C-alpha cells in the first residue's frame, strides 16, 4: 500500500538495512524529542545443532548494565563490551521491538527518516530478530512489526496523505542488493 504524503518536511522514508546481526544500530528519538544513534546487541540462544555438538557458550549478557562479556573458548578470560542496551537469549520479540524499533517508527511518522540496521556474522540471528517466523504472530520480528505499526498509524490519520517508502538492503561481501527489487543485483 502506498499513500501520497503532504507536509512541509521531506517525505518519510523508513529504510531497513541488513547485513550481519549481533549488533543493531538504531536511530531513535529520545524523550525530549532529540535524535541520537543507539547501538544495541541481541544475543541469540545456542542452536540445537550447537548443543548437539557440545559447543561452549562464550557470550554472557548483563542486560541491566548493557554489557556483553565474551569469553575466550577454553579459558576464563573475558572481554567486556558496553552498548546502549543488551538483550540476551531470553528476549521476547515484542519487547525487543518496543524498546528498539517503536520510537524510530514514531519519529518516522513525524516526518523524520529512520534506519534500523542489523549487523553480524552469518548465523548470529539477524533473520530471527529482523523477520522472525511467519507463525506464531508473537514471534514476528522487527520488519513485520514495523510495517504493522506504520500502517496502523496511517489508518488512524484519514485526513493526511502518506507516501511510504521502504528499502530492504543486504550488504554481503561488500556488495549491496535491494531485496525488494525485481532485479536485486
Coordinates of N, CA and C in Angstrom, one line a residue, residues 17-25 39-44 83 87 96 117-131 171:
X17 N 18.0 -1.8 6.7 CA 19.2 -2.3 6.0 C 19.7 -3.5 6.9
X18 N 20.1 -4.5 6.2 CA 20.5 -5.7 6.9 C 21.8 -6.2 6.3
X19 N 22.7 -6.6 7.1 CA 24.0 -7.1 6.6 C 24.4 -8.3 7.5
X20 N 24.6 -8.1 8.8 CA 25.1 -9.1 9.6 C 24.4 -9.0 11.0
X21 N 24.3 -9.7 12.1 CA 23.2 -9.4 13.1 C 23.6 -9.1 14.5
X22 N 24.5 -9.5 15.2 CA 24.5 -9.3 16.6 C 24.3 -7.9 17.1
X23 N 24.9 -6.9 16.4 CA 24.6 -5.5 16.8 C 23.6 -4.9 15.9
X24 N 22.7 -4.2 16.5 CA 21.7 -3.4 15.8 C 21.9 -1.9 16.1
X25 N 22.2 -1.1 15.1 CA 22.4 0.3 15.4 C 21.0 1.0 15.1
X39 N 23.3 2.0 19.9 CA 23.8 0.7 19.4 C 23.4 -0.3 20.5
X40 N 22.7 -1.4 20.0 CA 22.2 -2.4 20.9 C 22.7 -3.8 20.4
X41 N 22.8 -4.7 21.2 CA 23.2 -6.1 20.8 C 22.1 -7.0 21.3
X42 N 21.8 -8.0 20.5 CA 20.9 -9.1 20.9 C 21.6 -10.4 20.7
X43 N 21.8 -11.2 21.7 CA 22.5 -12.5 21.6 C 21.4 -13.6 21.5
X44 N 21.6 -14.4 20.5 CA 20.6 -15.5 20.3 C 21.0 -16.7 21.2
X83 N 27.3 -1.4 25.5 CA 26.3 -0.9 24.5 C 25.3 -0.1 25.1
X87 N 20.4 -7.3 24.9 CA 19.3 -8.2 25.0 C 19.8 -9.6 25.0
X96 N 11.7 -6.6 22.3 CA 12.8 -6.1 21.6 C 12.3 -4.9 20.7
X117 N 19.3 -1.0 11.5 CA 20.4 -1.7 10.8 C 20.9 -2.9 11.6
X118 N 20.8 -4.0 11.0 CA 21.2 -5.3 11.7 C 22.6 -5.7 11.2
X119 N 23.5 -6.0 12.0 CA 24.8 -6.3 11.6 C 25.4 -7.5 12.4
X120 N 26.0 -8.5 11.8 CA 26.6 -9.6 12.5 C 27.0 -10.7 11.5
X121 N 27.8 -11.6 12.0 CA 28.2 -12.7 11.2 C 27.0 -13.6 10.7
X122 N 27.3 -14.4 9.7 CA 26.3 -15.4 9.3 C 26.0 -16.3 10.4
X123 N 24.7 -16.5 10.7 CA 24.3 -17.4 11.7 C 24.1 -16.8 13.1
X124 N 24.2 -15.5 13.2 CA 24.2 -14.8 14.5 C 22.8 -14.4 15.0
X125 N 21.8 -14.5 14.1 CA 20.4 -14.2 14.5 C 19.8 -13.0 13.8
X126 N 20.3 -12.5 12.8 CA 19.8 -11.3 12.1 C 18.3 -11.6 11.6
X127 N 18.2 -12.7 10.9 CA 16.9 -13.0 10.3 C 15.9 -13.3 11.4
X128 N 16.2 -14.0 12.4 CA 15.3 -14.2 13.6 C 14.9 -12.9 14.2
X129 N 15.8 -12.0 14.4 CA 15.5 -10.7 15.0 C 14.7 -9.8 14.1
X130 N 15.1 -9.8 12.8 CA 14.5 -8.8 11.9 C 13.2 -9.3 11.3
X131 N 13.1 -10.6 11.0 CA 12.0 -11.1 10.3 C 11.2 -12.0 11.2
X171 N 23.9 -6.1 2.5 CA 25.3 -5.9 2.2 C 26.1 -7.1 2.5

